[in-house]
PDB file of C-alpha atoms and ligand atoms in Angstrom:
ATOM      1  CA  MET A 181      -4.274 -10.836   4.593  1.00  0.00           C
ATOM      2  CA  THR A 182      -1.729 -13.626   4.759  1.00  0.00           C
ATOM      3  CA  GLU A 183      -0.963 -15.618   7.858  1.00  0.00           C
ATOM      4  CA  PRO A 184       2.511 -15.153   9.382  1.00  0.00           C
ATOM      5  CA  PRO A 185       4.961 -17.707   7.973  1.00  0.00           C
ATOM      6  CA  ALA A 186       4.916 -21.063   9.754  1.00  0.00           C
ATOM      7  CA  PRO A 187       7.636 -21.250  12.385  1.00  0.00           C
ATOM      8  CA  ASP A 188       9.502 -24.124  10.670  1.00  0.00           C
ATOM      9  CA  SER A 189      13.200 -24.482  10.981  1.00  0.00           C
ATOM     10  CA  PRO A 190      14.608 -22.087   8.366  1.00  0.00           C
ATOM     11  CA  ALA A 191      17.317 -23.073   5.958  1.00  0.00           C
ATOM     12  CA  GLY A 192      20.588 -23.916   7.643  1.00  0.00           C
ATOM     13  CA  VAL A 193      19.195 -23.142  11.088  1.00  0.00           C
ATOM     14  CA  SER A 194      18.565 -26.157  13.299  1.00  0.00           C
ATOM     15  CA  ASP A 195      18.019 -26.566  17.034  1.00  0.00           C
ATOM     16  CA  GLY A 196      20.100 -23.677  18.379  1.00  0.00           C
ATOM     17  CA  PHE A 197      22.583 -26.000  20.187  1.00  0.00           C
ATOM     18  CA  GLY A 198      26.230 -26.884  19.711  1.00  0.00           C
ATOM     19  CA  ALA A 199      27.514 -27.379  16.177  1.00  0.00           C
ATOM     20  CA  ASN A 200      24.109 -26.558  14.734  1.00  0.00           C
ATOM     21  CA  ALA A 201      24.102 -23.204  16.496  1.00  0.00           C
ATOM     22  CA  VAL A 202      27.553 -22.433  15.123  1.00  0.00           C
ATOM     23  CA  ALA A 203      26.433 -23.396  11.623  1.00  0.00           C
ATOM     24  CA  ALA A 204      23.287 -21.295  12.012  1.00  0.00           C
ATOM     25  CA  SER A 205      25.164 -18.221  13.147  1.00  0.00           C
ATOM     26  CA  SER A 206      27.598 -18.531  10.279  1.00  0.00           C
ATOM     27  CA  VAL A 207      24.649 -18.731   7.845  1.00  0.00           C
ATOM     28  CA  VAL A 208      23.201 -15.560   9.381  1.00  0.00           C
ATOM     29  CA  ALA A 209      26.574 -13.798   9.238  1.00  0.00           C
ATOM     30  CA  GLY A 210      27.063 -14.814   5.604  1.00  0.00           C
ATOM     31  CA  VAL A 211      23.638 -13.528   4.592  1.00  0.00           C
ATOM     32  CA  VAL A 212      24.153 -10.263   6.470  1.00  0.00           C
ATOM     33  CA  ARG A 213      27.555  -9.786   4.780  1.00  0.00           C
ATOM     34  CA  ARG A 214      26.094 -10.401   1.315  1.00  0.00           C
ATOM     35  CA  LEU A 215      23.185  -8.015   1.897  1.00  0.00           C
ATOM     36  CA  ARG A 216      25.411  -5.343   3.376  1.00  0.00           C
ATOM     37  CA  ALA A 217      27.796  -5.582   0.427  1.00  0.00           C
ATOM     38  CA  ALA A 218      24.810  -5.095  -1.875  1.00  0.00           C
ATOM     39  CA  GLY A 219      23.911  -1.882  -0.033  1.00  0.00           C
ATOM     40  CA  CYS A 220      20.992  -3.084   2.119  1.00  0.00           C
ATOM     41  CA  VAL A 221      20.762  -0.679   5.052  1.00  0.00           C
ATOM     42  CA  PHE A 222      18.770  -3.028   7.305  1.00  0.00           C
ATOM     43  CA  ALA A 223      20.857  -6.098   6.522  1.00  0.00           C
ATOM     44  CA  GLU A 224      20.340  -7.860   9.882  1.00  0.00           C
ATOM     45  CA  GLU A 225      16.553  -7.491   9.853  1.00  0.00           C
ATOM     46  CA  GLU A 226      16.322  -8.485   6.207  1.00  0.00           C
ATOM     47  CA  ALA A 227      18.578 -11.495   6.747  1.00  0.00           C
ATOM     48  CA  ALA A 228      16.318 -12.753   9.536  1.00  0.00           C
ATOM     49  CA  LEU A 229      13.234 -12.454   7.311  1.00  0.00           C
ATOM     50  CA  LEU A 230      14.868 -14.133   4.317  1.00  0.00           C
ATOM     51  CA  ILE A 231      16.177 -16.992   6.480  1.00  0.00           C
ATOM     52  CA  GLU A 232      12.711 -17.405   7.961  1.00  0.00           C
ATOM     53  CA  ALA A 233      11.158 -17.494   4.483  1.00  0.00           C
ATOM     54  CA  ALA A 234      13.582 -19.946   2.880  1.00  0.00           C
ATOM     55  CA  GLY A 235      12.737 -23.645   2.875  1.00  0.00           C
ATOM     56  CA  SER A 236      16.251 -24.851   2.041  1.00  0.00           C
ATOM     57  CA  ASP A 237      19.816 -23.632   1.658  1.00  0.00           C
ATOM     58  CA  ALA A 238      19.375 -23.460  -2.110  1.00  0.00           C
ATOM     59  CA  GLU A 239      16.229 -21.373  -1.742  1.00  0.00           C
ATOM     60  CA  LEU A 240      17.911 -19.083   0.776  1.00  0.00           C
ATOM     61  CA  HIS A 241      20.763 -18.517  -1.682  1.00  0.00           C
ATOM     62  CA  GLU A 242      18.268 -17.639  -4.414  1.00  0.00           C
ATOM     63  CA  LEU A 243      16.286 -15.246  -2.183  1.00  0.00           C
ATOM     64  CA  VAL A 244      19.437 -13.471  -1.005  1.00  0.00           C
ATOM     65  CA  GLU A 245      20.741 -13.094  -4.556  1.00  0.00           C
ATOM     66  CA  ARG A 246      17.401 -11.659  -5.723  1.00  0.00           C
ATOM     67  CA  ARG A 247      17.537  -9.153  -2.883  1.00  0.00           C
ATOM     68  CA  ALA A 248      21.174  -8.323  -3.638  1.00  0.00           C
ATOM     69  CA  ALA A 249      20.125  -7.688  -7.253  1.00  0.00           C
ATOM     70  CA  GLY A 250      17.729  -4.983  -6.006  1.00  0.00           C
ATOM     71  CA  LEU A 251      14.304  -6.635  -5.862  1.00  0.00           C
ATOM     72  CA  PRO A 252      12.154  -5.126  -3.112  1.00  0.00           C
ATOM     73  CA  LEU A 253      12.261  -7.300   0.000  1.00  0.00           C
ATOM     74  CA  GLU A 254       8.459  -7.352   0.091  1.00  0.00           C
ATOM     75  CA  HIS A 255       8.208  -8.773  -3.440  1.00  0.00           C
ATOM     76  CA  ILE A 256      10.629 -11.538  -2.468  1.00  0.00           C
ATOM     77  CA  LEU A 257       8.815 -12.377   0.754  1.00  0.00           C
ATOM     78  CA  GLY A 258       5.385 -11.966  -0.865  1.00  0.00           C
ATOM     79  CA  TRP A 259       4.151  -9.718   1.932  1.00  0.00           C
ATOM     80  CA  ALA A 260       4.653  -6.273   3.449  1.00  0.00           C
ATOM     81  CA  GLU A 261       4.060  -5.125   6.987  1.00  0.00           C
ATOM     82  CA  PHE A 262       1.448  -2.368   7.119  1.00  0.00           C
ATOM     83  CA  ALA A 263      -0.439  -1.052  10.146  1.00  0.00           C
ATOM     84  CA  GLY A 264       0.637  -4.139  12.101  1.00  0.00           C
ATOM     85  CA  LEU A 265      -0.662  -6.559   9.438  1.00  0.00           C
ATOM     86  CA  ARG A 266       1.047  -8.777   6.902  1.00  0.00           C
ATOM     87  CA  ILE A 267      -0.302  -7.717   3.526  1.00  0.00           C
ATOM     88  CA  ALA A 268       0.201  -9.998   0.505  1.00  0.00           C
ATOM     89  CA  VAL A 269       2.020  -8.146  -2.292  1.00  0.00           C
ATOM     90  CA  ASP A 270       2.622  -9.782  -5.670  1.00  0.00           C
ATOM     91  CA  PRO A 271       5.581  -8.827  -7.893  1.00  0.00           C
ATOM     92  CA  GLY A 272       5.102  -5.459  -9.589  1.00  0.00           C
ATOM     93  CA  VAL A 273       2.399  -4.346  -7.173  1.00  0.00           C
ATOM     94  CA  PHE A 274       2.983  -1.141  -5.187  1.00  0.00           C
ATOM     95  CA  VAL A 275       4.480  -1.940  -1.777  1.00  0.00           C
ATOM     96  CA  PRO A 276       2.363  -0.185   0.874  1.00  0.00           C
ATOM     97  CA  ARG A 277       4.375   2.566   2.552  1.00  0.00           C
ATOM     98  CA  ARG A 278       4.528   3.334   6.232  1.00  0.00           C
ATOM     99  CA  ARG A 279       3.381   6.923   5.552  1.00  0.00           C
ATOM    100  CA  THR A 280       0.049   5.644   4.249  1.00  0.00           C
ATOM    101  CA  GLU A 281      -0.813   4.576   7.795  1.00  0.00           C
ATOM    102  CA  LEU A 282      -1.892   8.225   8.259  1.00  0.00           C
ATOM    103  CA  LEU A 283      -4.738   7.594   5.814  1.00  0.00           C
ATOM    104  CA  VAL A 284      -5.837   4.675   8.016  1.00  0.00           C
ATOM    105  CA  ALA A 285      -5.479   6.706  11.221  1.00  0.00           C
ATOM    106  CA  GLU A 286      -7.599   9.559   9.829  1.00  0.00           C
ATOM    107  CA  ALA A 287     -10.276   7.258   8.396  1.00  0.00           C
ATOM    108  CA  LEU A 288     -10.777   4.931  11.371  1.00  0.00           C
ATOM    109  CA  PRO A 289     -12.496   7.485  13.675  1.00  0.00           C
ATOM    110  CA  LEU A 290     -15.026   8.196  10.907  1.00  0.00           C
ATOM    111  CA  LEU A 291     -16.222   4.579  10.787  1.00  0.00           C
ATOM    112  CA  ARG A 292     -19.214   3.058  12.591  1.00  0.00           C
ATOM    113  CA  PRO A 293     -20.754  -0.412  12.367  1.00  0.00           C
ATOM    114  CA  GLY A 294     -22.501  -0.486   8.998  1.00  0.00           C
ATOM    115  CA  SER A 295     -20.205   2.098   7.389  1.00  0.00           C
ATOM    116  CA  VAL A 296     -19.485   1.529   3.708  1.00  0.00           C
ATOM    117  CA  VAL A 297     -15.921   2.212   2.613  1.00  0.00           C
ATOM    118  CA  LEU A 298     -14.207   2.439  -0.761  1.00  0.00           C
ATOM    119  CA  ASP A 299     -10.453   1.941  -1.106  1.00  0.00           C
ATOM    120  CA  LEU A 300      -9.936   3.447  -4.573  1.00  0.00           C
ATOM    121  CA  CYS A 301      -6.607   2.873  -6.373  1.00  0.00           C
ATOM    122  CA  CYS A 302      -6.284   0.114  -3.801  1.00  0.00           C
ATOM    123  CA  GLY A 303      -3.058  -1.577  -4.970  1.00  0.00           C
ATOM    124  CA  SER A 304      -2.632  -4.511  -2.587  1.00  0.00           C
ATOM    125  CA  GLY A 305      -5.694  -3.284  -0.670  1.00  0.00           C
ATOM    126  CA  ALA A 306      -3.519  -2.435   2.332  1.00  0.00           C
ATOM    127  CA  VAL A 307      -5.583   0.578   3.403  1.00  0.00           C
ATOM    128  CA  GLY A 308      -8.942  -1.147   3.074  1.00  0.00           C
ATOM    129  CA  THR A 309      -7.625  -4.260   4.805  1.00  0.00           C
ATOM    130  CA  ALA A 310      -6.357  -2.189   7.734  1.00  0.00           C
ATOM    131  CA  LEU A 311      -9.729  -0.420   7.989  1.00  0.00           C
ATOM    132  CA  ALA A 312     -11.610  -3.736   7.911  1.00  0.00           C
ATOM    133  CA  ALA A 313      -9.305  -5.033  10.650  1.00  0.00           C
ATOM    134  CA  GLY A 314      -9.557  -1.893  12.778  1.00  0.00           C
ATOM    135  CA  ALA A 315     -13.297  -1.151  12.655  1.00  0.00           C
ATOM    136  CA  SER A 316     -15.973  -3.718  13.311  1.00  0.00           C
ATOM    137  CA  GLY A 317     -18.980  -4.161  11.063  1.00  0.00           C
ATOM    138  CA  VAL A 318     -17.751  -2.079   8.116  1.00  0.00           C
ATOM    139  CA  ARG A 319     -18.123  -3.155   4.497  1.00  0.00           C
ATOM    140  CA  VAL A 320     -14.999  -2.411   2.461  1.00  0.00           C
ATOM    141  CA  TYR A 321     -15.002  -2.255  -1.344  1.00  0.00           C
ATOM    142  CA  ALA A 322     -11.835  -1.712  -3.360  1.00  0.00           C
ATOM    143  CA  ALA A 323     -10.870  -1.045  -6.961  1.00  0.00           C
ATOM    144  CA  ASP A 324      -7.735  -0.774  -9.059  1.00  0.00           C
ATOM    145  CA  ILE A 325      -6.888  -0.648 -12.755  1.00  0.00           C
ATOM    146  CA  ASP A 326      -3.940  -3.053 -12.523  1.00  0.00           C
ATOM    147  CA  PRO A 327      -4.913  -6.758 -12.663  1.00  0.00           C
ATOM    148  CA  ALA A 328      -1.895  -7.750 -10.524  1.00  0.00           C
ATOM    149  CA  ALA A 329      -2.954  -5.276  -7.831  1.00  0.00           C
ATOM    150  CA  VAL A 330      -6.509  -6.596  -7.942  1.00  0.00           C
ATOM    151  CA  ARG A 331      -5.212 -10.158  -7.463  1.00  0.00           C
ATOM    152  CA  SER A 332      -3.220  -9.071  -4.381  1.00  0.00           C
ATOM    153  CA  ALA A 333      -6.152  -7.097  -2.963  1.00  0.00           C
ATOM    154  CA  ARG A 334      -8.439 -10.104  -3.385  1.00  0.00           C
ATOM    155  CA  ARG A 335      -6.047 -12.098  -1.197  1.00  0.00           C
ATOM    156  CA  ASN A 336      -6.004  -9.437   1.502  1.00  0.00           C
ATOM    157  CA  LEU A 337      -9.507  -8.033   1.810  1.00  0.00           C
ATOM    158  CA  PRO A 338     -12.133  -9.969   3.773  1.00  0.00           C
ATOM    159  CA  ASP A 339     -14.319 -10.570   0.682  1.00  0.00           C
ATOM    160  CA  ALA A 340     -12.562 -11.018  -2.669  1.00  0.00           C
ATOM    161  CA  ALA A 341     -15.834 -10.309  -4.484  1.00  0.00           C
ATOM    162  CA  ASP A 342     -15.739  -6.730  -3.212  1.00  0.00           C
ATOM    163  CA  VAL A 343     -12.565  -5.941  -5.206  1.00  0.00           C
ATOM    164  CA  PHE A 344     -13.197  -4.568  -8.702  1.00  0.00           C
ATOM    165  CA  GLU A 345     -10.893  -4.049 -11.663  1.00  0.00           C
ATOM    166  CA  GLY A 346     -11.113  -0.963 -13.868  1.00  0.00           C
ATOM    167  CA  ASP A 347     -10.539   2.743 -14.312  1.00  0.00           C
ATOM    168  CA  LEU A 348     -11.426   4.586 -11.073  1.00  0.00           C
ATOM    169  CA  TYR A 349     -15.212   4.648 -10.425  1.00  0.00           C
ATOM    170  CA  ASP A 350     -15.965   2.904 -13.762  1.00  0.00           C
ATOM    171  CA  ALA A 351     -14.917  -0.309 -12.023  1.00  0.00           C
ATOM    172  CA  LEU A 352     -17.792  -0.103  -9.535  1.00  0.00           C
ATOM    173  CA  PRO A 353     -21.358  -1.410  -9.772  1.00  0.00           C
ATOM    174  CA  ALA A 354     -23.768   1.487 -10.334  1.00  0.00           C
ATOM    175  CA  GLU A 355     -25.787   0.593  -7.213  1.00  0.00           C
ATOM    176  CA  LEU A 356     -22.863   1.762  -5.035  1.00  0.00           C
ATOM    177  CA  ARG A 357     -23.271   5.340  -6.291  1.00  0.00           C
ATOM    178  CA  GLY A 358     -24.006   7.667  -3.341  1.00  0.00           C
ATOM    179  CA  ARG A 359     -23.381   4.905  -0.773  1.00  0.00           C
ATOM    180  CA  PHE A 360     -19.833   5.471   0.499  1.00  0.00           C
ATOM    181  CA  ASP A 361     -19.377   6.904   3.975  1.00  0.00           C
ATOM    182  CA  VAL A 362     -15.634   7.019   3.465  1.00  0.00           C
ATOM    183  CA  ILE A 363     -13.557   6.952   0.288  1.00  0.00           C
ATOM    184  CA  VAL A 364      -9.833   6.476   0.932  1.00  0.00           C
ATOM    185  CA  VAL A 365      -7.415   7.060  -1.909  1.00  0.00           C
ATOM    186  CA  ASN A 366      -3.706   6.732  -2.359  1.00  0.00           C
ATOM    187  CA  ALA A 367      -3.549   7.364  -6.107  1.00  0.00           C
ATOM    188  CA  PRO A 368      -0.236   7.837  -7.929  1.00  0.00           C
ATOM    189  CA  TYR A 369       0.964  11.400  -7.288  1.00  0.00           C
ATOM    190  CA  VAL A 370       4.567  11.499  -8.471  1.00  0.00           C
ATOM    191  CA  PRO A 371       5.002  14.015 -11.334  1.00  0.00           C
ATOM    192  CA  SER A 372       6.074  12.137 -14.489  1.00  0.00           C
ATOM    193  CA  ASP A 373       9.423  13.970 -14.639  1.00  0.00           C
ATOM    194  CA  ALA A 374      10.267  12.966 -11.049  1.00  0.00           C
ATOM    195  CA  ILE A 375       9.903   9.194 -11.652  1.00  0.00           C
ATOM    196  CA  ALA A 376      13.512   9.047 -12.888  1.00  0.00           C
ATOM    197  CA  THR A 377      14.712  10.326  -9.506  1.00  0.00           C
ATOM    198  CA  MET A 378      12.898   7.646  -7.502  1.00  0.00           C
ATOM    199  CA  PRO A 379      14.856   4.817  -5.851  1.00  0.00           C
ATOM    200  CA  PRO A 380      15.404   1.883  -8.241  1.00  0.00           C
ATOM    201  CA  GLU A 381      13.302  -0.429  -6.050  1.00  0.00           C
ATOM    202  CA  ALA A 382      10.248   1.675  -6.902  1.00  0.00           C
ATOM    203  CA  ARG A 383      11.242   2.832 -10.388  1.00  0.00           C
ATOM    204  CA  LEU A 384      12.200  -0.610 -11.669  1.00  0.00           C
ATOM    205  CA  HIS A 385       9.992  -2.976  -9.700  1.00  0.00           C
ATOM    206  CA  GLU A 386       6.675  -1.213  -9.166  1.00  0.00           C
ATOM    207  CA  ALA A 387       4.265  -0.696 -12.057  1.00  0.00           C
ATOM    208  CA  ARG A 388       4.546   2.720 -13.703  1.00  0.00           C
ATOM    209  CA  VAL A 389       0.754   3.099 -13.378  1.00  0.00           C
ATOM    210  CA  ALA A 390       1.209   2.919  -9.586  1.00  0.00           C
ATOM    211  CA  LEU A 391       3.614   5.863  -9.510  1.00  0.00           C
ATOM    212  CA  ASP A 392       2.991   8.235 -12.394  1.00  0.00           C
ATOM    213  CA  GLY A 393       0.606  11.071 -11.551  1.00  0.00           C
ATOM    214  CA  GLY A 394       1.118  12.959 -14.839  1.00  0.00           C
ATOM    215  CA  GLY A 395       2.642  16.395 -15.439  1.00  0.00           C
ATOM    216  CA  ASP A 396       1.961  17.922 -12.004  1.00  0.00           C
ATOM    217  CA  GLY A 397       1.387  14.588 -10.264  1.00  0.00           C
ATOM    218  CA  LEU A 398      -2.301  15.335  -9.767  1.00  0.00           C
ATOM    219  CA  ASP A 399      -3.884  13.862 -12.914  1.00  0.00           C
ATOM    220  CA  VAL A 400      -5.449  10.846 -11.160  1.00  0.00           C
ATOM    221  CA  GLN A 401      -6.370  12.800  -8.016  1.00  0.00           C
ATOM    222  CA  ARG A 402      -8.082  15.397 -10.218  1.00  0.00           C
ATOM    223  CA  ARG A 403     -10.386  12.743 -11.704  1.00  0.00           C
ATOM    224  CA  VAL A 404     -10.985  11.054  -8.317  1.00  0.00           C
ATOM    225  CA  ILE A 405     -11.985  14.320  -6.632  1.00  0.00           C
ATOM    226  CA  ALA A 406     -14.123  15.623  -9.516  1.00  0.00           C
ATOM    227  CA  GLU A 407     -16.434  12.580  -9.356  1.00  0.00           C
ATOM    228  CA  ALA A 408     -16.305  11.897  -5.610  1.00  0.00           C
ATOM    229  CA  ARG A 409     -19.582  13.665  -4.713  1.00  0.00           C
ATOM    230  CA  ASP A 410     -21.518  11.256  -6.928  1.00  0.00           C
ATOM    231  CA  TRP A 411     -20.215   8.276  -4.954  1.00  0.00           C
ATOM    232  CA  LEU A 412     -20.192   9.666  -1.406  1.00  0.00           C
ATOM    233  CA  SER A 413     -23.203   9.401   0.888  1.00  0.00           C
ATOM    234  CA  PRO A 414     -24.621  12.815   1.920  1.00  0.00           C
ATOM    235  CA  THR A 415     -22.374  12.848   5.012  1.00  0.00           C
ATOM    236  CA  GLY A 416     -19.506  10.921   3.385  1.00  0.00           C
ATOM    237  CA  ARG A 417     -15.856  11.953   3.493  1.00  0.00           C
ATOM    238  CA  LEU A 418     -13.110  11.707   0.882  1.00  0.00           C
ATOM    239  CA  LEU A 419      -9.539  11.216   2.161  1.00  0.00           C
ATOM    240  CA  ILE A 420      -6.579  11.421  -0.206  1.00  0.00           C
ATOM    241  CA  GLU A 421      -2.898  10.943   0.481  1.00  0.00           C
ATOM    242  CA  THR A 422      -0.752  13.573  -1.174  1.00  0.00           C
ATOM    243  CA  SER A 423       2.647  15.179  -0.603  1.00  0.00           C
ATOM    244  CA  GLU A 424       3.177  18.142   1.688  1.00  0.00           C
ATOM    245  CA  HIS A 425       3.986  20.473  -1.179  1.00  0.00           C
ATOM    246  CA  GLN A 426       1.115  19.232  -3.364  1.00  0.00           C
ATOM    247  CA  ALA A 427      -1.425  19.468  -0.507  1.00  0.00           C
ATOM    248  CA  PRO A 428      -2.638  23.034  -1.278  1.00  0.00           C
ATOM    249  CA  ALA A 429      -3.272  22.028  -4.901  1.00  0.00           C
ATOM    250  CA  THR A 430      -5.070  18.834  -3.796  1.00  0.00           C
ATOM    251  CA  ALA A 431      -7.162  20.909  -1.370  1.00  0.00           C
ATOM    252  CA  ALA A 432      -8.044  23.384  -4.143  1.00  0.00           C
ATOM    253  CA  LEU A 433      -9.377  20.457  -6.196  1.00  0.00           C
ATOM    254  CA  PHE A 434     -11.631  19.522  -3.250  1.00  0.00           C
ATOM    255  CA  THR A 435     -12.981  23.071  -3.100  1.00  0.00           C
ATOM    256  CA  ALA A 436     -13.590  23.161  -6.849  1.00  0.00           C
ATOM    257  CA  ALA A 437     -15.575  19.911  -6.518  1.00  0.00           C
ATOM    258  CA  GLY A 438     -17.769  21.317  -3.702  1.00  0.00           C
ATOM    259  CA  LEU A 439     -15.973  19.526  -0.842  1.00  0.00           C
ATOM    260  CA  HIS A 440     -14.556  21.394   2.172  1.00  0.00           C
ATOM    261  CA  PRO A 441     -10.934  20.333   2.614  1.00  0.00           C
ATOM    262  CA  HIS A 442      -8.751  19.979   5.711  1.00  0.00           C
ATOM    263  CA  ILE A 443      -5.068  19.213   5.448  1.00  0.00           C
ATOM    264  CA  ARG A 444      -3.537  16.822   8.003  1.00  0.00           C
ATOM    265  CA  HIS A 445       0.218  16.367   8.244  1.00  0.00           C
ATOM    266  CA  ASP A 446       2.249  13.978  10.389  1.00  0.00           C
ATOM    267  CA  ASP A 447       5.927  14.834  10.772  1.00  0.00           C
ATOM    268  CA  ASP A 448       6.926  11.413  12.119  1.00  0.00           C
ATOM    269  CA  LEU A 449       5.428   9.579   9.150  1.00  0.00           C
ATOM    270  CA  ASP A 450       6.270  12.421   6.749  1.00  0.00           C
ATOM    271  CA  ALA A 451       2.708  11.964   5.566  1.00  0.00           C
ATOM    272  CA  THR A 452      -0.014  14.300   4.338  1.00  0.00           C
ATOM    273  CA  VAL A 453      -3.720  13.620   3.851  1.00  0.00           C
ATOM    274  CA  VAL A 454      -6.365  15.963   2.494  1.00  0.00           C
ATOM    275  CA  MET A 455      -9.860  15.134   3.682  1.00  0.00           C
ATOM    276  CA  GLY A 456     -13.281  16.643   3.352  1.00  0.00           C
ATOM    277  CA  GLY A 457     -16.996  16.298   2.722  1.00  0.00           C
ATOM    278  CA  ARG A 458     -19.896  18.446   1.563  1.00  0.00           C
TER     279      ARG A 458
HETATM  280  C1  LIG B 603       0.545   4.671  -5.210  1.00  0.00           C
HETATM  281  S1  LIG B 603      -0.258   3.148  -5.553  1.00  0.00           S
HETATM  282  C2  LIG B 603      -1.136   2.952  -4.014  1.00  0.00           C
HETATM  283  C3  LIG B 603      -1.682   1.599  -3.779  1.00  0.00           C
HETATM  284  C4  LIG B 603      -2.372   1.439  -2.415  1.00  0.00           C
HETATM  285  N1  LIG B 603      -3.465   2.379  -2.278  1.00  0.00           N
HETATM  286  C5  LIG B 603      -1.378   1.641  -1.280  1.00  0.00           C
HETATM  287  O1  LIG B 603      -1.400   2.690  -0.646  1.00  0.00           O
HETATM  288  O2  LIG B 603      -0.573   0.742  -1.043  1.00  0.00           O
HETATM  289  C6  LIG B 603      -1.487   3.701  -6.697  1.00  0.00           C
HETATM  290  C7  LIG B 603      -2.431   2.624  -7.233  1.00  0.00           C
HETATM  291  O3  LIG B 603      -3.355   3.277  -8.130  1.00  0.00           O
HETATM  292  C8  LIG B 603      -3.665   2.430  -9.194  1.00  0.00           C
HETATM  293  N2  LIG B 603      -4.180   3.236 -10.296  1.00  0.00           N
HETATM  294  C9  LIG B 603      -3.518   4.110 -11.075  1.00  0.00           C
HETATM  295  N3  LIG B 603      -4.344   4.668 -11.977  1.00  0.00           N
HETATM  296  C10 LIG B 603      -5.580   4.140 -11.747  1.00  0.00           C
HETATM  297  C11 LIG B 603      -6.859   4.310 -12.345  1.00  0.00           C
HETATM  298  N4  LIG B 603      -7.041   5.160 -13.385  1.00  0.00           N
HETATM  299  N5  LIG B 603      -7.899   3.603 -11.860  1.00  0.00           N
HETATM  300  C12 LIG B 603      -7.738   2.746 -10.819  1.00  0.00           C
HETATM  301  N6  LIG B 603      -6.541   2.523 -10.216  1.00  0.00           N
HETATM  302  C13 LIG B 603      -5.479   3.223 -10.671  1.00  0.00           C
HETATM  303  C14 LIG B 603      -2.352   1.723  -9.483  1.00  0.00           C
HETATM  304  O4  LIG B 603      -2.542   0.530 -10.202  1.00  0.00           O
HETATM  305  C15 LIG B 603      -1.795   1.515  -8.069  1.00  0.00           C
HETATM  306  O5  LIG B 603      -2.149   0.255  -7.561  1.00  0.00           O
END
């Protein structure tokens, strides 16, 4: 997890008095105008973050132009806010979504000191990082197939050595088989045909492997669920984010794999998690 940016004086913003204050407010107004013209809905909030991040006027100009060109704000800043934490996110890596906080909320009550957790398809490692921050004495492992995601996760999780690169469970050391008390998964679940309808920020700036769940969106989930029993402890639980309309199909995959599924939905987050154990 990255530290919050140092509270230096941002570009063009000085001591908040007199002429400097006027100059500062005109910088803010100019940035807000540029972002709004480019279609940014939260122009004021984004302007404040970009001004805070920039070390000079020239850098601020460059950051604002990158944002106006459609780069995700989080890739420009190098971090995303998730579950109250600043999570490092490198370019191309999936930006953790607010809805995924449901996965964290459902997993946390299952954890005890000594619990062993796997964040599979970890991306930036946002979920595992939030679990490590929210539960004391847990050991969090993570894995992802995308080297850029693994690099981000290694910056966020408490122990970089616990982040593995590779295809699903193949990435993990064999001695972890049967050891996980909780496996949390936000695998790609967008059906291939629906990728074209996604917002350009996702479609153009996040890796295809982070989004594409195959024909019905469940290809990766199917493989995760089929092998989960081998990696869970006898009382372990598997928790998978899915969409509301895919949830019955995700739950059926749990049942087919010998796991008893429950579907949790949160209207506020527009989030759905299927969870279950033996
Ligand atoms: C939707 S993103 C979620 C990332 C992270 N869990 C989060 O919620 O922010 C899906 C992630 O799954 C990874 N992924 C896709 N296929 C994979 C596979 N076969 N093995 C491991 N990771 C995979 C992608 O690289 C991507 O980081």
